[in-house]
Amino acid sequence: MNKVIEVKARTEATAAPDAESAGTPAVVRKKRHVRRRIGPLDIALGALIPVVGIAIWQFYSGSGRVDSFFLPSPLLIASTVADLGATGELFTHTGISLQRVLLGFLLGGGLGLIAGLLVGFSKRGEELFDPMLQLLRMTPNLAVAPLFILWFGFGELSKVVIIANGAFFPMYVNAVLGIRSVDNRLYEVSKVLAYSRFDTIRRLILPSSVPQLLLGVRLSLAVSWLSVVVAELINSTSGIGYLIYYGQYNSRTELIFVGILIFAVAGKGIDSLVRLLERRLLGWRDTYKG
């Protein structure tokens, strides 16, 4: 008898949390997603492949098995970076390129956002403007760069316009996709709730479009950073692209590698900032994290 009572008590104790959770709202029962922190082991694993690659690179280049004209050693590149930093040239060229990228992105990305909103909200606007814009989107930036130089001269304006031309289309396409990807059933609900046109845009369409708009910002910045190479390689006396051109003209391969390294590091830094903004604004999304 005592054993029966003991088993019954255990069963009730085990079932109690289930009964309690059954009456708990689903929102409360939902597990909170805990963001996994990046530890030293994660950093070490992420740096493993680059470190091994640089070590192999240094071994072959430093031992003379590979001509430094074709592939300078990492130590020579690091020494060149240190020399440019000591003279201030490194920071001057990098700052000028960043300024051009920012101005081009603000101009091209801003116009792309406006055009995307106009086309996304209007079927007639899509019929009128989208075919022409898609035709221009397929034109390589390098092909139209000489035309911009002829139109706007060899100064800063032509470089900013070249960058803006590259930044325009990623922002435009993603703005249109963001608006058109809003669930039509939600739009019907907004009609039932008697939302005005302004309230529908402010409360429904724009918040739903934020993920796609942020993707547009990320891609637009990336293309802006790539376009500054085109702008500075064609005709410039400053900037990282000019540094690469100077290295090519004077057969200094290490300068070319320095320019490539700066582009890679600065581009990754800009992309990481946008991704951080994306995580903060879109932390509410419950998506697969792998």
PDB file of C-alpha atoms in Angstrom:
ATOM      1  CA  MET A   1       0.000   0.000   0.000  1.00  0.00           C
ATOM      2  CA  ASN A   2       2.804   2.397   0.866  1.00  0.00           C
ATOM      3  CA  LYS A   3       4.460   1.632  -2.457  1.00  0.00           C
ATOM      4  CA  VAL A   4       1.242   2.481  -4.311  1.00  0.00           C
ATOM      5  CA  ILE A   5       0.937   5.794  -2.477  1.00  0.00           C
ATOM      6  CA  GLU A   6       4.612   6.586  -3.183  1.00  0.00           C
ATOM      7  CA  VAL A   7       4.250   5.833  -6.901  1.00  0.00           C
ATOM      8  CA  LYS A   8       1.058   7.952  -7.075  1.00  0.00           C
ATOM      9  CA  ALA A   9       2.796  10.870  -5.375  1.00  0.00           C
ATOM     10  CA  ARG A  10       5.700  10.678  -7.812  1.00  0.00           C
ATOM     11  CA  THR A  11       3.298  10.579 -10.749  1.00  0.00           C
ATOM     12  CA  GLU A  12       1.418  13.648  -9.524  1.00  0.00           C
ATOM     13  CA  ALA A  13       4.680  15.503  -8.891  1.00  0.00           C
ATOM     14  CA  THR A  14       5.871  14.705 -12.387  1.00  0.00           C
ATOM     15  CA  ALA A  15       2.574  15.677 -13.977  1.00  0.00           C
ATOM     16  CA  ALA A  16       2.262  18.931 -12.021  1.00  0.00           C
ATOM     17  CA  PRO A  17       4.643  20.981 -14.176  1.00  0.00           C
ATOM     18  CA  ASP A  18       2.901  19.692 -17.310  1.00  0.00           C
ATOM     19  CA  ALA A  19      -0.478  20.724 -15.974  1.00  0.00           C
ATOM     20  CA  GLU A  20       0.892  24.087 -14.962  1.00  0.00           C
ATOM     21  CA  SER A  21       2.519  24.641 -18.329  1.00  0.00           C
ATOM     22  CA  ALA A  22      -0.693  23.620 -20.071  1.00  0.00           C
ATOM     23  CA  GLY A  23      -2.374  26.695 -18.670  1.00  0.00           C
ATOM     24  CA  THR A  24       0.566  28.954 -19.443  1.00  0.00           C
ATOM     25  CA  PRO A  25       0.286  31.114 -22.568  1.00  0.00           C
ATOM     26  CA  ALA A  26       2.335  29.988 -25.551  1.00  0.00           C
ATOM     27  CA  VAL A  27       4.300  33.221 -25.495  1.00  0.00           C
ATOM     28  CA  VAL A  28       5.540  32.462 -21.971  1.00  0.00           C
ATOM     29  CA  ARG A  29       6.335  28.829 -22.758  1.00  0.00           C
ATOM     30  CA  LYS A  30       8.344  29.777 -25.814  1.00  0.00           C
ATOM     31  CA  LYS A  31      12.023  29.310 -25.222  1.00  0.00           C
ATOM     32  CA  ARG A  32      14.106  32.375 -25.378  1.00  0.00           C
ATOM     33  CA  HIS A  33      16.899  32.298 -27.907  1.00  0.00           C
ATOM     34  CA  VAL A  34      20.201  32.800 -26.167  1.00  0.00           C
ATOM     35  CA  ARG A  35      22.800  34.374 -28.417  1.00  0.00           C
ATOM     36  CA  ARG A  36      25.945  32.315 -28.431  1.00  0.00           C
ATOM     37  CA  ARG A  37      28.958  34.363 -27.463  1.00  0.00           C
ATOM     38  CA  ILE A  38      32.123  34.172 -29.500  1.00  0.00           C
ATOM     39  CA  GLY A  39      34.929  32.769 -27.386  1.00  0.00           C
ATOM     40  CA  PRO A  40      38.705  32.503 -27.822  1.00  0.00           C
ATOM     41  CA  LEU A  41      38.341  29.044 -29.373  1.00  0.00           C
ATOM     42  CA  ASP A  42      36.003  30.422 -32.071  1.00  0.00           C
ATOM     43  CA  ILE A  43      38.452  33.213 -32.873  1.00  0.00           C
ATOM     44  CA  ALA A  44      41.335  30.742 -33.016  1.00  0.00           C
ATOM     45  CA  LEU A  45      39.425  28.436 -35.378  1.00  0.00           C
ATOM     46  CA  GLY A  46      38.444  31.355 -37.610  1.00  0.00           C
ATOM     47  CA  ALA A  47      42.051  32.542 -37.828  1.00  0.00           C
ATOM     48  CA  LEU A  48      43.490  29.066 -38.375  1.00  0.00           C
ATOM     49  CA  ILE A  49      43.214  28.932 -42.175  1.00  0.00           C
ATOM     50  CA  PRO A  50      44.506  32.515 -42.788  1.00  0.00           C
ATOM     51  CA  VAL A  51      47.446  32.003 -40.405  1.00  0.00           C
ATOM     52  CA  VAL A  52      48.419  28.693 -42.026  1.00  0.00           C
ATOM     53  CA  GLY A  53      48.078  30.240 -45.490  1.00  0.00           C
ATOM     54  CA  ILE A  54      50.271  33.221 -44.563  1.00  0.00           C
ATOM     55  CA  ALA A  55      52.883  30.901 -43.019  1.00  0.00           C
ATOM     56  CA  ILE A  56      53.087  28.829 -46.215  1.00  0.00           C
ATOM     57  CA  TRP A  57      53.176  32.003 -48.273  1.00  0.00           C
ATOM     58  CA  GLN A  58      56.040  33.417 -46.181  1.00  0.00           C
ATOM     59  CA  PHE A  59      57.955  30.147 -46.374  1.00  0.00           C
ATOM     60  CA  TYR A  60      57.932  29.967 -50.166  1.00  0.00           C
ATOM     61  CA  SER A  61      58.418  33.697 -50.771  1.00  0.00           C
ATOM     62  CA  GLY A  62      61.030  34.220 -48.075  1.00  0.00           C
ATOM     63  CA  SER A  63      63.069  31.185 -49.156  1.00  0.00           C
ATOM     64  CA  GLY A  64      63.426  32.551 -52.670  1.00  0.00           C
ATOM     65  CA  ARG A  65      61.434  29.755 -54.295  1.00  0.00           C
ATOM     66  CA  VAL A  66      58.996  32.350 -55.618  1.00  0.00           C
ATOM     67  CA  ASP A  67      60.161  35.613 -57.193  1.00  0.00           C
ATOM     68  CA  SER A  68      59.178  38.554 -54.969  1.00  0.00           C
ATOM     69  CA  PHE A  69      58.244  40.517 -58.100  1.00  0.00           C
ATOM     70  CA  PHE A  70      55.350  38.135 -58.682  1.00  0.00           C
ATOM     71  CA  LEU A  71      54.549  37.319 -55.057  1.00  0.00           C
ATOM     72  CA  PRO A  72      56.188  39.492 -52.368  1.00  0.00           C
ATOM     73  CA  SER A  73      56.462  37.948 -48.929  1.00  0.00           C
ATOM     74  CA  PRO A  74      54.036  38.914 -46.145  1.00  0.00           C
ATOM     75  CA  LEU A  75      56.938  40.451 -44.195  1.00  0.00           C
ATOM     76  CA  LEU A  76      57.779  42.711 -47.138  1.00  0.00           C
ATOM     77  CA  ILE A  77      54.135  43.760 -47.430  1.00  0.00           C
ATOM     78  CA  ALA A  78      53.964  44.424 -43.685  1.00  0.00           C
ATOM     79  CA  SER A  79      57.159  46.493 -43.918  1.00  0.00           C
ATOM     80  CA  THR A  80      55.646  48.536 -46.758  1.00  0.00           C
ATOM     81  CA  VAL A  81      52.490  49.126 -44.698  1.00  0.00           C
ATOM     82  CA  ALA A  82      54.647  50.316 -41.793  1.00  0.00           C
ATOM     83  CA  ASP A  83      56.591  52.686 -44.045  1.00  0.00           C
ATOM     84  CA  LEU A  84      53.407  54.162 -45.541  1.00  0.00           C
ATOM     85  CA  GLY A  85      51.948  54.529 -42.061  1.00  0.00           C
ATOM     86  CA  ALA A  86      55.057  56.320 -40.818  1.00  0.00           C
ATOM     87  CA  THR A  87      54.899  58.871 -43.644  1.00  0.00           C
ATOM     88  CA  GLY A  88      51.126  59.299 -43.265  1.00  0.00           C
ATOM     89  CA  GLU A  89      50.406  58.286 -46.857  1.00  0.00           C
ATOM     90  CA  LEU A  90      48.489  55.191 -45.775  1.00  0.00           C
ATOM     91  CA  PHE A  91      45.942  57.141 -43.730  1.00  0.00           C
ATOM     92  CA  THR A  92      45.682  59.926 -46.307  1.00  0.00           C
ATOM     93  CA  HIS A  93      44.871  57.603 -49.221  1.00  0.00           C
ATOM     94  CA  THR A  94      42.512  55.485 -47.115  1.00  0.00           C
ATOM     95  CA  GLY A  95      40.643  58.532 -45.805  1.00  0.00           C
ATOM     96  CA  ILE A  96      40.194  59.968 -49.308  1.00  0.00           C
ATOM     97  CA  SER A  97      38.819  56.659 -50.613  1.00  0.00           C
ATOM     98  CA  LEU A  98      36.440  56.322 -47.646  1.00  0.00           C
ATOM     99  CA  GLN A  99      35.168  59.858 -48.217  1.00  0.00           C
ATOM    100  CA  ARG A 100      34.478  59.107 -51.880  1.00  0.00           C
ATOM    101  CA  VAL A 101      32.709  55.866 -51.003  1.00  0.00           C
ATOM    102  CA  LEU A 102      30.519  57.608 -48.417  1.00  0.00           C
ATOM    103  CA  LEU A 103      29.516  60.424 -50.787  1.00  0.00           C
ATOM    104  CA  GLY A 104      28.859  58.023 -53.665  1.00  0.00           C
ATOM    105  CA  PHE A 105      26.825  55.700 -51.460  1.00  0.00           C
ATOM    106  CA  LEU A 106      24.710  58.523 -50.041  1.00  0.00           C
ATOM    107  CA  LEU A 107      24.004  59.864 -53.521  1.00  0.00           C
ATOM    108  CA  GLY A 108      23.472  56.581 -55.371  1.00  0.00           C
ATOM    109  CA  GLY A 109      21.920  54.646 -52.495  1.00  0.00           C
ATOM    110  CA  GLY A 110      19.583  57.527 -51.638  1.00  0.00           C
ATOM    111  CA  LEU A 111      18.375  57.873 -55.218  1.00  0.00           C
ATOM    112  CA  GLY A 112      18.061  54.085 -55.486  1.00  0.00           C
ATOM    113  CA  LEU A 113      15.908  53.997 -52.348  1.00  0.00           C
ATOM    114  CA  ILE A 114      13.627  56.760 -53.647  1.00  0.00           C
ATOM    115  CA  ALA A 115      13.300  55.105 -57.063  1.00  0.00           C
ATOM    116  CA  GLY A 116      12.660  51.718 -55.429  1.00  0.00           C
ATOM    117  CA  LEU A 117       9.898  53.115 -53.238  1.00  0.00           C
ATOM    118  CA  LEU A 118       8.234  54.869 -56.182  1.00  0.00           C
ATOM    119  CA  VAL A 119       8.354  51.771 -58.390  1.00  0.00           C
ATOM    120  CA  GLY A 120       7.453  49.405 -55.543  1.00  0.00           C
ATOM    121  CA  PHE A 121       4.330  51.330 -54.551  1.00  0.00           C
ATOM    122  CA  SER A 122       3.123  51.999 -58.092  1.00  0.00           C
ATOM    123  CA  LYS A 123       2.352  49.437 -60.779  1.00  0.00           C
ATOM    124  CA  ARG A 124       2.295  52.223 -63.367  1.00  0.00           C
ATOM    125  CA  GLY A 125       5.695  53.425 -62.138  1.00  0.00           C
ATOM    126  CA  GLU A 126       7.074  49.925 -62.602  1.00  0.00           C
ATOM    127  CA  GLU A 127       5.761  49.767 -66.172  1.00  0.00           C
ATOM    128  CA  LEU A 128       7.277  53.150 -67.025  1.00  0.00           C
ATOM    129  CA  PHE A 129      10.673  53.112 -65.321  1.00  0.00           C
ATOM    130  CA  ASP A 130      11.687  49.548 -64.438  1.00  0.00           C
ATOM    131  CA  PRO A 131      12.535  48.337 -68.012  1.00  0.00           C
ATOM    132  CA  MET A 132      14.882  51.292 -68.560  1.00  0.00           C
ATOM    133  CA  LEU A 133      16.491  50.903 -65.129  1.00  0.00           C
ATOM    134  CA  GLN A 134      16.989  47.167 -65.624  1.00  0.00           C
ATOM    135  CA  LEU A 135      18.653  47.894 -68.974  1.00  0.00           C
ATOM    136  CA  LEU A 136      21.050  50.331 -67.295  1.00  0.00           C
ATOM    137  CA  ARG A 137      21.662  47.873 -64.449  1.00  0.00           C
ATOM    138  CA  MET A 138      23.064  45.359 -66.908  1.00  0.00           C
ATOM    139  CA  THR A 139      25.632  47.889 -68.183  1.00  0.00           C
ATOM    140  CA  PRO A 140      29.046  47.383 -66.501  1.00  0.00           C
ATOM    141  CA  ASN A 141      30.232  50.301 -64.403  1.00  0.00           C
ATOM    142  CA  LEU A 142      33.647  50.086 -66.036  1.00  0.00           C
ATOM    143  CA  ALA A 143      32.058  50.618 -69.460  1.00  0.00           C
ATOM    144  CA  VAL A 144      30.304  53.866 -68.530  1.00  0.00           C
ATOM    145  CA  ALA A 145      33.133  55.264 -66.361  1.00  0.00           C
ATOM    146  CA  PRO A 146      34.942  56.933 -69.323  1.00  0.00           C
ATOM    147  CA  LEU A 147      31.651  58.554 -70.301  1.00  0.00           C
ATOM    148  CA  PHE A 148      31.214  60.019 -66.817  1.00  0.00           C
ATOM    149  CA  ILE A 149      34.762  61.393 -66.964  1.00  0.00           C
ATOM    150  CA  LEU A 150      33.998  63.103 -70.292  1.00  0.00           C
ATOM    151  CA  TRP A 151      30.787  64.566 -68.890  1.00  0.00           C
ATOM    152  CA  PHE A 152      31.973  65.626 -65.429  1.00  0.00           C
ATOM    153  CA  GLY A 153      35.704  66.101 -65.948  1.00  0.00           C
ATOM    154  CA  PHE A 154      38.659  64.615 -64.094  1.00  0.00           C
ATOM    155  CA  GLY A 155      37.830  66.003 -60.648  1.00  0.00           C
ATOM    156  CA  GLU A 156      36.051  64.537 -57.648  1.00  0.00           C
ATOM    157  CA  LEU A 157      32.577  64.795 -59.182  1.00  0.00           C
ATOM    158  CA  SER A 158      33.210  62.137 -61.822  1.00  0.00           C
ATOM    159  CA  LYS A 159      34.576  59.719 -59.205  1.00  0.00           C
ATOM    160  CA  VAL A 160      31.564  60.228 -56.928  1.00  0.00           C
ATOM    161  CA  VAL A 161      29.188  59.736 -59.868  1.00  0.00           C
ATOM    162  CA  ILE A 162      30.930  56.476 -60.835  1.00  0.00           C
ATOM    163  CA  ILE A 163      30.539  55.197 -57.269  1.00  0.00           C
ATOM    164  CA  ALA A 164      26.934  56.428 -57.096  1.00  0.00           C
ATOM    165  CA  ASN A 165      26.121  54.600 -60.324  1.00  0.00           C
ATOM    166  CA  GLY A 166      27.297  51.361 -58.749  1.00  0.00           C
ATOM    167  CA  ALA A 167      25.480  51.999 -55.457  1.00  0.00           C
ATOM    168  CA  PHE A 168      22.155  52.882 -57.084  1.00  0.00           C
ATOM    169  CA  PHE A 169      21.019  49.535 -58.447  1.00  0.00           C
ATOM    170  CA  PRO A 170      21.463  47.194 -55.435  1.00  0.00           C
ATOM    171  CA  MET A 171      19.475  49.636 -53.316  1.00  0.00           C
ATOM    172  CA  TYR A 172      16.818  50.064 -55.990  1.00  0.00           C
ATOM    173  CA  VAL A 173      16.295  46.337 -56.595  1.00  0.00           C
ATOM    174  CA  ASN A 174      16.101  45.438 -52.907  1.00  0.00           C
ATOM    175  CA  ALA A 175      13.740  48.322 -52.118  1.00  0.00           C
ATOM    176  CA  VAL A 176      11.331  47.092 -54.818  1.00  0.00           C
ATOM    177  CA  LEU A 177      11.646  43.471 -53.657  1.00  0.00           C
ATOM    178  CA  GLY A 178      11.118  44.486 -50.040  1.00  0.00           C
ATOM    179  CA  ILE A 179       7.845  46.237 -50.826  1.00  0.00           C
ATOM    180  CA  ARG A 180       6.577  43.553 -53.206  1.00  0.00           C
ATOM    181  CA  SER A 181       7.402  40.730 -50.761  1.00  0.00           C
ATOM    182  CA  VAL A 182       4.901  41.960 -48.155  1.00  0.00           C
ATOM    183  CA  ASP A 183       2.222  39.317 -47.582  1.00  0.00           C
ATOM    184  CA  ASN A 184      -0.910  40.376 -49.441  1.00  0.00           C
ATOM    185  CA  ARG A 185      -3.100  38.900 -46.665  1.00  0.00           C
ATOM    186  CA  LEU A 186      -1.662  41.448 -44.244  1.00  0.00           C
ATOM    187  CA  TYR A 187      -2.562  44.163 -46.727  1.00  0.00           C
ATOM    188  CA  GLU A 188      -6.132  42.880 -46.777  1.00  0.00           C
ATOM    189  CA  VAL A 189      -6.191  42.953 -42.972  1.00  0.00           C
ATOM    190  CA  SER A 190      -5.096  46.593 -43.059  1.00  0.00           C
ATOM    191  CA  LYS A 191      -8.134  47.330 -45.244  1.00  0.00           C
ATOM    192  CA  VAL A 192     -10.408  45.604 -42.732  1.00  0.00           C
ATOM    193  CA  LEU A 193      -8.875  47.724 -39.959  1.00  0.00           C
ATOM    194  CA  ALA A 194      -9.587  50.815 -42.075  1.00  0.00           C
ATOM    195  CA  TYR A 195      -5.950  51.910 -42.245  1.00  0.00           C
ATOM    196  CA  SER A 196      -5.290  54.958 -44.328  1.00  0.00           C
ATOM    197  CA  ARG A 197      -2.743  54.779 -47.139  1.00  0.00           C
ATOM    198  CA  PHE A 198      -0.163  56.491 -44.943  1.00  0.00           C
ATOM    199  CA  ASP A 199      -0.800  54.155 -41.976  1.00  0.00           C
ATOM    200  CA  THR A 200      -0.562  51.100 -44.239  1.00  0.00           C
ATOM    201  CA  ILE A 201       2.831  52.227 -45.472  1.00  0.00           C
ATOM    202  CA  ARG A 202       4.082  53.256 -42.029  1.00  0.00           C
ATOM    203  CA  ARG A 203       2.768  50.341 -39.956  1.00  0.00           C
ATOM    204  CA  LEU A 204       2.820  47.476 -42.423  1.00  0.00           C
ATOM    205  CA  ILE A 205       4.826  47.870 -45.614  1.00  0.00           C
ATOM    206  CA  LEU A 206       7.941  49.671 -44.373  1.00  0.00           C
ATOM    207  CA  PRO A 207       8.454  47.493 -41.239  1.00  0.00           C
ATOM    208  CA  SER A 208       8.008  44.352 -43.338  1.00  0.00           C
ATOM    209  CA  SER A 209      10.518  45.682 -45.882  1.00  0.00           C
ATOM    210  CA  VAL A 210      13.292  46.412 -43.366  1.00  0.00           C
ATOM    211  CA  PRO A 211      15.179  43.088 -43.847  1.00  0.00           C
ATOM    212  CA  GLN A 212      15.318  43.572 -47.615  1.00  0.00           C
ATOM    213  CA  LEU A 213      16.227  47.252 -47.264  1.00  0.00           C
ATOM    214  CA  LEU A 214      19.124  46.414 -44.960  1.00  0.00           C
ATOM    215  CA  LEU A 215      20.304  43.841 -47.487  1.00  0.00           C
ATOM    216  CA  GLY A 216      20.166  46.613 -50.079  1.00  0.00           C
ATOM    217  CA  VAL A 217      22.305  48.856 -47.865  1.00  0.00           C
ATOM    218  CA  ARG A 218      24.829  46.064 -47.381  1.00  0.00           C
ATOM    219  CA  LEU A 219      25.096  45.265 -51.095  1.00  0.00           C
ATOM    220  CA  SER A 220      25.100  48.930 -52.073  1.00  0.00           C
ATOM    221  CA  LEU A 221      28.013  49.664 -49.746  1.00  0.00           C
ATOM    222  CA  ALA A 222      29.893  46.650 -51.092  1.00  0.00           C
ATOM    223  CA  VAL A 223      29.444  47.786 -54.703  1.00  0.00           C
ATOM    224  CA  SER A 224      30.414  51.339 -53.723  1.00  0.00           C
ATOM    225  CA  TRP A 225      33.646  50.024 -52.275  1.00  0.00           C
ATOM    226  CA  LEU A 226      34.312  48.079 -55.487  1.00  0.00           C
ATOM    227  CA  SER A 227      33.428  51.050 -57.685  1.00  0.00           C
ATOM    228  CA  VAL A 228      35.959  53.313 -56.004  1.00  0.00           C
ATOM    229  CA  VAL A 229      38.666  51.053 -57.434  1.00  0.00           C
ATOM    230  CA  VAL A 230      37.354  51.749 -60.938  1.00  0.00           C
ATOM    231  CA  ALA A 231      37.101  55.480 -60.261  1.00  0.00           C
ATOM    232  CA  GLU A 232      40.612  55.782 -58.828  1.00  0.00           C
ATOM    233  CA  LEU A 233      42.357  53.490 -61.296  1.00  0.00           C
ATOM    234  CA  ILE A 234      41.149  55.404 -64.355  1.00  0.00           C
ATOM    235  CA  ASN A 235      42.286  58.873 -63.373  1.00  0.00           C
ATOM    236  CA  SER A 236      43.307  59.871 -59.876  1.00  0.00           C
ATOM    237  CA  THR A 237      46.225  61.282 -57.931  1.00  0.00           C
ATOM    238  CA  SER A 238      45.078  60.035 -54.537  1.00  0.00           C
ATOM    239  CA  GLY A 239      43.246  57.168 -52.927  1.00  0.00           C
ATOM    240  CA  ILE A 240      43.908  53.460 -52.587  1.00  0.00           C
ATOM    241  CA  GLY A 241      43.206  52.858 -56.280  1.00  0.00           C
ATOM    242  CA  TYR A 242      45.905  55.387 -57.133  1.00  0.00           C
ATOM    243  CA  LEU A 243      48.265  53.571 -54.770  1.00  0.00           C
ATOM    244  CA  ILE A 244      47.655  50.361 -56.718  1.00  0.00           C
ATOM    245  CA  TYR A 245      48.159  52.148 -60.030  1.00  0.00           C
ATOM    246  CA  TYR A 246      51.382  53.725 -58.757  1.00  0.00           C
ATOM    247  CA  GLY A 247      52.658  50.305 -57.724  1.00  0.00           C
ATOM    248  CA  GLN A 248      51.853  48.892 -61.162  1.00  0.00           C
ATOM    249  CA  TYR A 249      53.468  51.806 -63.001  1.00  0.00           C
ATOM    250  CA  ASN A 250      56.672  51.532 -60.952  1.00  0.00           C
ATOM    251  CA  SER A 251      56.725  47.703 -60.868  1.00  0.00           C
ATOM    252  CA  ARG A 252      56.318  47.647 -57.085  1.00  0.00           C
ATOM    253  CA  THR A 253      54.180  44.588 -56.517  1.00  0.00           C
ATOM    254  CA  GLU A 254      54.185  45.037 -52.754  1.00  0.00           C
ATOM    255  CA  LEU A 255      52.294  48.347 -53.147  1.00  0.00           C
ATOM    256  CA  ILE A 256      49.634  46.572 -55.180  1.00  0.00           C
ATOM    257  CA  PHE A 257      49.256  43.998 -52.407  1.00  0.00           C
ATOM    258  CA  VAL A 258      49.050  46.765 -49.799  1.00  0.00           C
ATOM    259  CA  GLY A 259      46.200  48.395 -51.740  1.00  0.00           C
ATOM    260  CA  ILE A 260      44.393  45.070 -52.066  1.00  0.00           C
ATOM    261  CA  LEU A 261      44.856  44.423 -48.344  1.00  0.00           C
ATOM    262  CA  ILE A 262      43.431  47.827 -47.415  1.00  0.00           C
ATOM    263  CA  PHE A 263      40.435  47.312 -49.671  1.00  0.00           C
ATOM    264  CA  ALA A 264      39.798  43.887 -48.154  1.00  0.00           C
ATOM    265  CA  VAL A 265      40.125  44.967 -44.509  1.00  0.00           C
ATOM    266  CA  ALA A 266      38.147  48.210 -44.878  1.00  0.00           C
ATOM    267  CA  GLY A 267      35.450  46.489 -46.930  1.00  0.00           C
ATOM    268  CA  LYS A 268      35.097  43.746 -44.327  1.00  0.00           C
ATOM    269  CA  GLY A 269      34.891  46.359 -41.581  1.00  0.00           C
ATOM    270  CA  ILE A 270      32.095  48.230 -43.351  1.00  0.00           C
ATOM    271  CA  ASP A 271      30.201  45.001 -44.004  1.00  0.00           C
ATOM    272  CA  SER A 272      30.555  43.957 -40.354  1.00  0.00           C
ATOM    273  CA  LEU A 273      29.102  47.282 -39.191  1.00  0.00           C
ATOM    274  CA  VAL A 274      26.053  46.785 -41.418  1.00  0.00           C
ATOM    275  CA  ARG A 275      25.635  43.216 -40.167  1.00  0.00           C
ATOM    276  CA  LEU A 276      25.795  44.470 -36.564  1.00  0.00           C
ATOM    277  CA  LEU A 277      23.076  47.005 -37.361  1.00  0.00           C
ATOM    278  CA  GLU A 278      21.070  44.234 -38.998  1.00  0.00           C
ATOM    279  CA  ARG A 279      21.303  42.021 -35.902  1.00  0.00           C
ATOM    280  CA  ARG A 280      20.172  44.857 -33.660  1.00  0.00           C
ATOM    281  CA  LEU A 281      17.212  45.885 -35.803  1.00  0.00           C
ATOM    282  CA  LEU A 282      16.141  42.367 -36.774  1.00  0.00           C
ATOM    283  CA  GLY A 283      16.762  40.560 -33.502  1.00  0.00           C
ATOM    284  CA  TRP A 284      13.058  39.707 -33.328  1.00  0.00           C
ATOM    285  CA  ARG A 285      13.295  37.324 -36.297  1.00  0.00           C
ATOM    286  CA  ASP A 286      13.243  33.632 -35.478  1.00  0.00           C
ATOM    287  CA  THR A 287      15.404  32.279 -38.277  1.00  0.00           C
ATOM    288  CA  TYR A 288      17.600  29.239 -38.685  1.00  0.00           C
ATOM    289  CA  LYS A 289      21.061  29.920 -37.254  1.00  0.00           C
ATOM    290  CA  GLY A 290      22.771  26.720 -38.402  1.00  0.00           C
TER     291      GLY A 290
END
